[in-house]
Coordinates of C-alpha atoms and ligand atoms in Angstrom, one line a residue:
X66 CA 81.4 100.7 86.2
X67 CA 78.5 99.9 83.9
X68 CA 78.1 102.2 80.9
X69 CA 74.4 102.6 81.6
X70 CA 75.2 104.2 84.9
X71 CA 77.3 107.0 83.4
X72 CA 75.9 110.5 83.7
X73 CA 75.5 112.5 80.5
X74 CA 78.9 113.6 79.3
X75 CA 79.9 117.1 79.9
X76 CA 80.0 119.3 76.8
X77 CA 83.5 120.4 77.6
X78 CA 85.4 120.4 74.3
X79 CA 87.0 123.7 75.1
X80 CA 90.6 124.7 75.1
X81 CA 90.5 125.0 78.9
X82 CA 89.8 121.3 79.2
X83 CA 92.5 120.5 76.6
X84 CA 95.0 122.7 78.6
X85 CA 94.2 120.9 81.8
X86 CA 94.5 117.4 80.2
X87 CA 97.9 118.5 78.7
X88 CA 99.1 119.7 82.1
X89 CA 98.0 116.4 83.8
X90 CA 99.8 114.4 81.2
X91 CA 103.0 116.6 81.5
X92 CA 102.9 116.0 85.3
X93 CA 102.8 112.2 85.0
X94 CA 99.2 111.2 84.6
X95 CA 99.5 108.4 82.1
X96 CA 96.4 106.3 82.7
X97 CA 94.2 107.0 79.6
X98 CA 91.0 106.1 81.6
X99 CA 91.8 108.7 84.2
X100 CA 92.7 111.4 81.6
X101 CA 89.4 110.8 79.9
X102 CA 87.4 111.0 83.0
X103 CA 89.2 114.2 84.2
X104 CA 88.2 115.8 80.8
X105 CA 84.5 115.0 81.1
X106 CA 83.5 115.2 84.8
X107 CA 82.2 118.8 84.9
X108 CA 84.4 120.4 87.6
X109 CA 82.6 123.7 87.3
X110 CA 79.5 122.1 88.6
X111 CA 81.3 121.2 91.9
X112 CA 82.1 124.8 92.8
X113 CA 80.1 128.0 93.5
X114 CA 79.1 130.4 90.7
X115 CA 81.9 132.8 91.5
X116 CA 84.6 130.2 90.9
X117 CA 83.2 128.8 87.6
X118 CA 85.7 130.5 85.4
X119 CA 88.6 129.0 87.4
X120 CA 87.2 125.5 87.6
X121 CA 89.1 123.9 84.6
X122 CA 92.4 125.2 86.0
X123 CA 94.8 123.0 87.9
X124 CA 94.3 124.5 91.3
X125 CA 92.3 123.9 94.5
X126 CA 89.3 126.2 95.0
X127 CA 87.2 127.0 98.1
X128 CA 84.0 125.1 98.6
X129 CA 82.8 126.7 101.8
X130 CA 83.1 125.7 105.5
X131 CA 86.9 126.4 105.2
X132 CA 87.4 123.4 102.9
X133 CA 88.6 123.1 99.3
X134 CA 88.0 121.0 96.2
X135 CA 91.3 119.3 95.5
X136 CA 93.6 120.3 92.7
X137 CA 92.8 118.2 89.6
X138 CA 96.3 116.9 89.4
X139 CA 96.0 115.5 92.9
X140 CA 92.6 113.9 92.2
X141 CA 94.1 112.3 89.0
X142 CA 97.2 111.1 90.8
X143 CA 95.3 109.5 93.7
X144 CA 92.9 107.9 91.2
X145 CA 95.7 106.6 89.0
X146 CA 97.5 105.2 92.1
X147 CA 94.4 103.5 93.4
X148 CA 93.6 101.8 90.0
X149 CA 97.2 100.9 89.3
X150 CA 97.2 98.0 91.8
X151 CA 94.4 96.2 90.0
X152 CA 90.7 96.6 89.3
X153 CA 88.7 98.1 92.2
X154 CA 85.1 97.2 92.7
X155 CA 84.1 98.7 96.0
X156 CA 85.9 101.9 97.0
X157 CA 85.7 104.1 100.2
X158 CA 86.5 107.8 100.0
X159 CA 86.9 109.7 103.3
X160 CA 86.2 113.4 102.9
X161 CA 83.4 113.9 100.3
X162 CA 83.8 117.7 100.2
X163 CA 82.3 118.9 96.9
X164 CA 81.9 115.3 95.6
X165 CA 84.3 115.9 92.7
X166 CA 86.8 113.1 93.6
X167 CA 83.8 110.9 94.3
X168 CA 82.4 111.5 90.8
X169 CA 85.8 110.8 89.2
X170 CA 86.0 107.5 91.2
X171 CA 82.4 106.6 90.3
X172 CA 83.2 106.7 86.6
X173 CA 86.0 104.1 87.1
X174 CA 84.8 101.6 89.7
X175 CA 81.6 99.8 90.4
X176 CA 80.6 101.4 93.6
X177 CA 81.8 104.3 95.8
X178 CA 81.0 104.9 99.4
X179 CA 82.0 108.4 100.6
X180 CA 81.8 110.0 104.1
X181 CA 81.9 113.6 105.1
X182 CA 82.0 115.1 108.6
X183 CA 80.4 118.5 107.7
X184 CA 76.7 118.2 107.3
X185 CA 76.2 121.0 104.8
X186 CA 78.9 119.7 102.5
X187 CA 77.7 116.2 102.7
X188 CA 74.1 117.2 101.8
X189 CA 75.1 119.4 98.9
X190 CA 77.5 116.8 97.5
X191 CA 74.8 114.2 97.7
X192 CA 72.3 116.4 95.9
X193 CA 74.8 117.4 93.2
X194 CA 75.9 113.8 92.5
X195 CA 72.3 112.7 92.2
X196 CA 71.5 115.6 89.9
X197 CA 74.5 114.6 87.7
X198 CA 73.0 111.1 87.3
X199 CA 75.3 109.0 89.5
X200 CA 73.6 106.0 90.9
X201 CA 76.6 104.0 92.2
X202 CA 77.6 106.5 94.9
X203 CA 76.5 106.2 98.6
X204 CA 77.2 109.3 100.6
X205 CA 77.3 109.3 104.4
X206 CA 77.4 112.1 107.0
X207 CA 79.9 110.7 109.4
X208 CA 83.3 110.9 110.9
X209 CA 85.5 108.7 108.7
X210 CA 88.6 108.8 110.8
X211 CA 88.3 105.1 111.4
X212 CA 86.7 104.3 108.0
X213 CA 83.1 103.3 107.4
X214 CA 83.0 99.8 108.6
X215 CA 79.4 99.1 108.1
X216 CA 79.8 98.9 104.3
X217 CA 83.4 97.4 104.3
X218 CA 85.6 95.8 103.6
X219 CA 86.8 97.7 100.5
X220 CA 89.3 96.9 97.8
X221 CA 90.3 100.6 97.6
X222 CA 90.3 103.4 100.1
X223 CA 91.1 107.1 99.3
X224 CA 91.5 109.6 102.1
X225 CA 91.2 113.2 100.9
X226 CA 92.3 114.9 104.2
X227 CA 95.6 114.5 106.0
X228 CA 95.9 112.1 108.9
X229 CA 98.8 112.4 111.4
X230 CA 98.8 108.6 111.4
X231 CA 96.9 105.9 109.7
X232 CA 94.2 104.4 111.8
X233 CA 94.5 100.6 112.3
X234 CA 90.8 100.2 111.9
X235 CA 91.0 101.8 108.4
X236 CA 93.7 99.3 107.5
X237 CA 91.4 96.5 108.8
X238 CA 88.8 97.6 106.3
X239 CA 91.0 96.7 103.3
X240 CA 90.5 93.3 101.7
X241 CA 93.7 91.3 100.9
X242 CA 94.9 92.8 97.6
X243 CA 93.3 96.1 98.5
X244 CA 95.0 99.5 98.4
X245 CA 94.8 102.6 100.5
X246 CA 95.9 106.0 99.2
X247 CA 96.3 108.6 102.0
X248 CA 98.1 111.8 102.8
X249 CA 100.1 111.3 106.0
X250 CA 101.6 114.0 108.2
X251 CA 100.6 116.6 110.8
X252 CA 102.2 119.6 109.2
X253 CA 101.3 121.8 106.2
X254 CA 103.0 119.4 103.7
X255 CA 102.3 115.7 103.9
X256 CA 103.4 112.6 102.1
X257 CA 101.0 110.9 99.8
X258 CA 101.3 107.2 100.9
X259 CA 100.2 104.1 99.1
X260 CA 99.5 101.1 101.4
X261 CA 98.9 97.7 100.0
X262 CA 97.4 94.8 101.9
X263 CA 99.1 91.6 100.8
X264 CA 98.4 88.0 101.8
X265 CA 100.7 88.3 104.8
X266 CA 100.7 91.9 105.8
X267 CA 101.0 95.6 104.6
X268 CA 103.5 97.3 102.4
X269 CA 103.8 101.1 102.2
X270 CA 105.5 103.7 100.0
X271 CA 105.5 107.5 99.8
X272 CA 105.0 108.9 96.3
X273 CA 104.7 112.7 96.5
X274 CA 104.5 115.7 98.8
X275 CA 101.0 117.1 99.0
X276 CA 99.0 119.7 100.9
X277 CA 95.6 118.7 102.3
X278 CA 93.3 120.0 105.0
X279 CA 93.5 118.0 108.2
X280 CA 91.4 115.0 108.9
X281 CA 89.4 116.0 112.0
X282 CA 87.4 113.9 114.4
X283 CA 83.7 114.2 115.1
X284 CA 80.9 115.7 113.0
X285 CA 80.1 119.4 112.3
Ligands
LIG349 N1 87.4 115.0 98.0 C1 87.1 116.4 98.1 C2 88.1 117.2 98.9 C3 87.5 117.9 100.1 S1 88.6 118.5 101.2 C4 86.7 117.1 96.8 O1 87.0 116.5 95.8 O2 86.0 118.1 96.9 C5 88.6 117.3 102.5 C6 87.3 117.0 103.1 O3 87.5 116.1 104.2 C7 86.6 118.2 103.8 O4 85.3 118.4 103.3 C8 86.5 117.8 105.3 O5 85.4 118.3 105.9 C9 86.6 116.3 105.2 N2 87.0 115.6 106.4 C10 88.0 116.0 107.3 N3 88.1 115.1 108.3 C11 87.1 114.2 108.1 C12 86.7 113.0 108.8 N4 87.2 112.6 109.9 N5 85.6 112.3 108.2 C13 85.0 112.7 107.1 N6 85.4 113.7 106.4 C14 86.4 114.5 106.8

Protein backbone atom coordinates (compact mmCIF):
# COMPACT_ATOMS: atom_id res chain seq x y z
CA UNK A 1 0.00 0.00 0.00
CA UNK A 2 1.02 3.60 -0.36
CA UNK A 3 3.20 4.99 2.44
CA UNK A 4 1.00 8.04 2.74
CA UNK A 5 -1.86 5.83 3.85
CA UNK A 6 0.03 4.33 6.77
CA UNK A 7 -1.33 5.25 10.18
CA UNK A 8 1.10 6.61 12.69
CA UNK A 9 3.46 3.92 13.88
CA UNK A 10 2.81 2.45 17.28
CA UNK A 11 5.32 3.43 19.90
CA UNK A 12 5.92 -0.14 20.82
CA UNK A 13 9.62 -0.57 21.26
CA UNK A 14 9.10 -2.58 24.42
CA UNK A 15 10.41 -5.97 25.33
CA UNK A 16 6.89 -7.42 25.00
CA UNK A 17 6.94 -6.61 21.29
CA UNK A 18 10.44 -8.00 20.89
CA UNK A 19 9.36 -11.20 22.65
CA UNK A 20 6.36 -11.59 20.37
CA UNK A 21 8.48 -11.00 17.25
CA UNK A 22 11.01 -13.59 18.43
CA UNK A 23 8.22 -16.10 19.04
CA UNK A 24 6.72 -15.51 15.59
CA UNK A 25 10.15 -15.99 14.01
CA UNK A 26 10.80 -19.17 16.00
CA UNK A 27 7.47 -20.56 14.81
CA UNK A 28 8.24 -20.05 11.12
CA UNK A 29 7.23 -16.50 10.24
CA UNK A 30 10.03 -15.54 7.88
CA UNK A 31 8.50 -12.74 5.80
CA UNK A 32 10.25 -9.57 7.03
CA UNK A 33 7.32 -7.36 5.95
CA UNK A 34 4.91 -9.43 8.03
CA UNK A 35 7.22 -9.40 11.07
CA UNK A 36 7.57 -5.63 10.84
CA UNK A 37 3.84 -5.05 10.58
CA UNK A 38 3.13 -7.42 13.48
CA UNK A 39 5.52 -5.36 15.61
CA UNK A 40 3.91 -2.04 14.89
CA UNK A 41 0.15 -2.59 14.51
CA UNK A 42 -0.95 -1.75 18.08
CA UNK A 43 -2.79 -4.93 19.15
CA UNK A 44 -3.65 -3.44 22.58
CA UNK A 45 -5.92 -0.98 20.78
CA UNK A 46 -8.01 -3.85 19.41
CA UNK A 47 -8.97 -5.29 22.80
CA UNK A 48 -10.87 -3.99 25.85
CA UNK A 49 -9.05 -2.18 28.63
CA UNK A 50 -9.00 -5.22 30.90
CA UNK A 51 -6.99 -7.22 28.34
CA UNK A 52 -4.42 -4.52 27.47
CA UNK A 53 -1.59 -6.10 29.44
CA UNK A 54 -2.07 -9.40 27.59
CA UNK A 55 -2.29 -7.92 24.14
CA UNK A 56 1.34 -8.36 23.03
CA UNK A 57 1.25 -12.03 24.05
CA UNK A 58 0.87 -14.76 21.48
CA UNK A 59 -2.64 -15.79 22.45
CA UNK A 60 -6.23 -15.19 21.37
CA UNK A 61 -8.27 -12.86 23.60
CA UNK A 62 -12.01 -12.21 24.03
CA UNK A 63 -13.51 -9.30 22.07
CA UNK A 64 -17.14 -9.65 23.21
CA UNK A 65 -20.15 -11.33 21.56
CA UNK A 66 -18.47 -14.71 22.29
CA UNK A 67 -15.78 -13.98 19.66
CA UNK A 68 -11.99 -13.71 19.88
CA UNK A 69 -9.18 -11.70 18.35
CA UNK A 70 -6.97 -14.31 16.67
CA UNK A 71 -3.62 -15.38 18.08
CA UNK A 72 -0.84 -13.20 16.58
CA UNK A 73 0.94 -16.27 15.18
CA UNK A 74 -2.18 -17.30 13.26
CA UNK A 75 -2.66 -13.75 11.91
CA UNK A 76 1.00 -13.66 10.83
CA UNK A 77 0.84 -17.12 9.28
CA UNK A 78 -2.33 -16.42 7.28
CA UNK A 79 -0.90 -13.10 6.10
CA UNK A 80 2.41 -14.69 5.13
CA UNK A 81 0.61 -17.44 3.23
CA UNK A 82 -1.61 -14.95 1.42
CA UNK A 83 1.34 -12.82 0.29
CA UNK A 84 3.62 -15.71 -0.62
CA UNK A 85 1.71 -16.48 -3.81
CA UNK A 86 2.47 -13.05 -5.32
CA UNK A 87 1.55 -9.43 -4.67
CA UNK A 88 -2.08 -8.85 -3.66
CA UNK A 89 -3.92 -5.69 -4.54
CA UNK A 90 -7.52 -6.22 -3.52
CA UNK A 91 -8.15 -8.55 -0.57
CA UNK A 92 -11.37 -9.76 1.09
CA UNK A 93 -11.45 -10.74 4.75
CA UNK A 94 -14.47 -12.64 6.11
CA UNK A 95 -14.86 -12.11 9.87
CA UNK A 96 -13.70 -8.58 10.76
CA UNK A 97 -14.02 -9.23 14.51
CA UNK A 98 -11.82 -6.65 16.24
CA UNK A 99 -10.33 -5.45 12.95
CA UNK A 100 -6.82 -6.54 13.92
CA UNK A 101 -6.20 -8.91 11.00
CA UNK A 102 -7.81 -6.28 8.78
CA UNK A 103 -5.25 -3.69 9.90
CA UNK A 104 -2.35 -6.08 9.38
CA UNK A 105 -3.55 -6.75 5.83
CA UNK A 106 -4.13 -3.06 5.14
CA UNK A 107 -0.46 -2.36 5.83
CA UNK A 108 0.59 -4.82 3.14
CA UNK A 109 -1.93 -4.63 0.30
CA UNK A 110 -3.60 -1.80 -1.57
CA UNK A 111 -7.16 -2.28 -0.46
CA UNK A 112 -8.99 -4.49 2.07
CA UNK A 113 -12.71 -5.32 2.11
CA UNK A 114 -13.85 -6.92 5.36
CA UNK A 115 -17.25 -8.30 6.33
CA UNK A 116 -18.61 -9.11 9.78
CA UNK A 117 -21.99 -10.68 10.65
CA UNK A 118 -22.26 -9.18 14.18
CA UNK A 119 -23.36 -5.56 14.01
CA UNK A 120 -21.71 -4.35 17.24
CA UNK A 121 -18.33 -5.83 16.27
CA UNK A 122 -18.56 -4.48 12.74
CA UNK A 123 -19.36 -0.96 13.95
CA UNK A 124 -16.66 -0.84 16.61
CA UNK A 125 -14.02 -2.24 14.23
CA UNK A 126 -14.97 0.35 11.62
CA UNK A 127 -14.62 3.18 14.16
CA UNK A 128 -11.34 1.81 15.53
CA UNK A 129 -9.73 1.38 12.10
CA UNK A 130 -10.79 4.88 11.07
CA UNK A 131 -9.39 6.36 14.31
CA UNK A 132 -6.10 4.56 13.66
CA UNK A 133 -5.90 6.33 10.31
CA UNK A 134 -6.59 3.53 7.85
CA UNK A 135 -8.17 4.80 4.65
CA UNK A 136 -7.79 1.69 2.48
CA UNK A 137 -10.26 -0.50 4.40
CA UNK A 138 -13.95 -0.97 3.57
CA UNK A 139 -15.95 -2.65 6.35
CA UNK A 140 -19.32 -4.24 5.71
CA UNK A 141 -21.98 -5.57 8.07
CA UNK A 142 -22.98 -8.70 6.19
CA UNK A 143 -22.98 -12.49 6.16
CA UNK A 144 -19.81 -13.35 4.28
CA UNK A 145 -20.43 -17.10 3.95
CA UNK A 146 -20.59 -16.69 0.19
CA UNK A 147 -18.06 -13.85 0.04
CA UNK A 148 -18.84 -10.23 -0.78
CA UNK A 149 -19.46 -10.38 -4.50
CA UNK A 150 -20.42 -6.75 -4.95
CA UNK A 151 -16.78 -5.68 -4.58
CA UNK A 152 -15.12 -8.77 -6.12
CA UNK A 153 -13.33 -10.38 -7.68
CA UNK A 154 -10.32 -10.40 -5.33
CA UNK A 155 -6.75 -11.51 -5.71
CA UNK A 156 -6.68 -12.63 -2.10
CA UNK A 157 -9.33 -13.87 0.35
CA UNK A 158 -8.82 -14.66 4.05
CA UNK A 159 -11.54 -16.31 6.11
CA UNK A 160 -11.06 -15.90 9.86
CA UNK A 161 -13.82 -18.29 10.96
CA UNK A 162 -13.99 -22.03 10.27
CA UNK A 163 -16.14 -23.28 7.41
CA UNK A 164 -17.33 -26.89 7.26
CA UNK A 165 -16.78 -26.64 3.50
CA UNK A 166 -15.62 -23.94 1.10
CA UNK A 167 -18.46 -22.21 -0.68
CA UNK A 168 -18.23 -22.41 -4.50
CA UNK A 169 -19.31 -18.78 -4.77
CA UNK A 170 -16.33 -17.78 -2.61
CA UNK A 171 -14.03 -19.61 -5.01
CA UNK A 172 -15.73 -17.84 -7.91
CA UNK A 173 -14.72 -14.48 -6.36
CA UNK A 174 -11.01 -15.27 -6.79
CA UNK A 175 -9.33 -13.93 -9.92
CA UNK A 176 -7.05 -16.34 -11.81
CA UNK A 177 -3.77 -16.20 -9.89
CA UNK A 178 -5.69 -15.41 -6.71
CA UNK A 179 -5.30 -17.20 -3.38
CA UNK A 180 -7.77 -18.14 -0.63
CA UNK A 181 -6.60 -18.92 2.93
CA UNK A 182 -9.35 -20.59 4.97
CA UNK A 183 -9.71 -22.82 8.04
CA UNK A 184 -11.80 -25.84 6.98
CA UNK A 185 -13.56 -28.31 9.23
CA UNK A 186 -16.64 -28.67 11.37
CA UNK A 187 -14.90 -29.71 14.62
CA UNK A 188 -12.89 -27.89 17.25
CA UNK A 189 -9.64 -28.32 15.30
CA UNK A 190 -9.61 -27.38 11.64
CA UNK A 191 -7.11 -27.45 8.79
CA UNK A 192 -5.75 -24.17 7.49
CA UNK A 193 -6.16 -24.58 3.75
CA UNK A 194 -4.51 -22.59 0.94
CA UNK A 195 -6.43 -22.69 -2.34
CA UNK A 196 -4.94 -21.19 -5.50
CA UNK A 197 -6.87 -20.40 -8.63
CA UNK A 198 -4.71 -21.28 -11.63
CA UNK A 199 -5.45 -20.71 -15.31
CA UNK A 200 -7.31 -24.02 -15.59
CA UNK A 201 -8.62 -24.75 -12.11
CA UNK A 202 -7.97 -24.81 -8.36
CA UNK A 203 -5.20 -26.43 -6.35
CA UNK A 204 -5.38 -26.89 -2.61
CA UNK A 205 -3.07 -27.81 0.28
CA UNK A 206 -3.47 -28.00 4.05
CA UNK A 207 -0.70 -26.30 6.00
CA UNK A 208 -1.51 -26.35 9.72
CA UNK A 209 -4.01 -27.40 12.37
CA UNK A 210 -5.87 -24.37 13.74
CA UNK A 211 -8.74 -23.54 16.07
CA UNK A 212 -11.24 -20.92 14.91
CA UNK A 213 -14.78 -19.98 15.90
CA UNK A 214 -17.32 -21.29 13.37
CA UNK A 215 -18.43 -19.41 10.29
CA UNK A 216 -22.15 -18.82 10.88
CA UNK A 217 -24.86 -17.82 8.45
CA UNK A 218 -27.08 -14.75 8.75
CA UNK A 219 -26.53 -11.48 10.62
CA UNK A 220 -26.72 -10.82 14.34
N1 LIG B 1 -10.15 -11.41 12.19
C1 LIG B 1 -10.66 -11.25 13.51
C2 LIG B 1 -11.01 -12.58 14.12
C3 LIG B 1 -12.39 -12.56 14.63
S1 LIG B 1 -13.09 -14.10 15.11
C4 LIG B 1 -9.73 -10.44 14.39
O1 LIG B 1 -8.56 -10.25 14.00
O2 LIG B 1 -10.15 -9.96 15.44
C5 LIG B 1 -14.08 -14.47 13.69
C6 LIG B 1 -15.16 -13.48 13.33
O3 LIG B 1 -15.88 -14.02 12.23
C7 LIG B 1 -16.19 -13.24 14.42
O4 LIG B 1 -16.26 -11.86 14.71
C8 LIG B 1 -17.49 -13.73 13.80
O5 LIG B 1 -18.64 -12.99 14.18
C9 LIG B 1 -17.21 -13.59 12.33
N2 LIG B 1 -18.05 -14.41 11.45
C10 LIG B 1 -18.47 -15.70 11.63
N3 LIG B 1 -19.23 -16.08 10.60
C11 LIG B 1 -19.30 -15.04 9.73
C12 LIG B 1 -19.94 -14.83 8.48
N4 LIG B 1 -20.68 -15.77 7.87
N5 LIG B 1 -19.79 -13.63 7.86
C13 LIG B 1 -19.05 -12.64 8.43
N6 LIG B 1 -18.42 -12.78 9.62
C14 LIG B 1 -18.53 -13.96 10.27
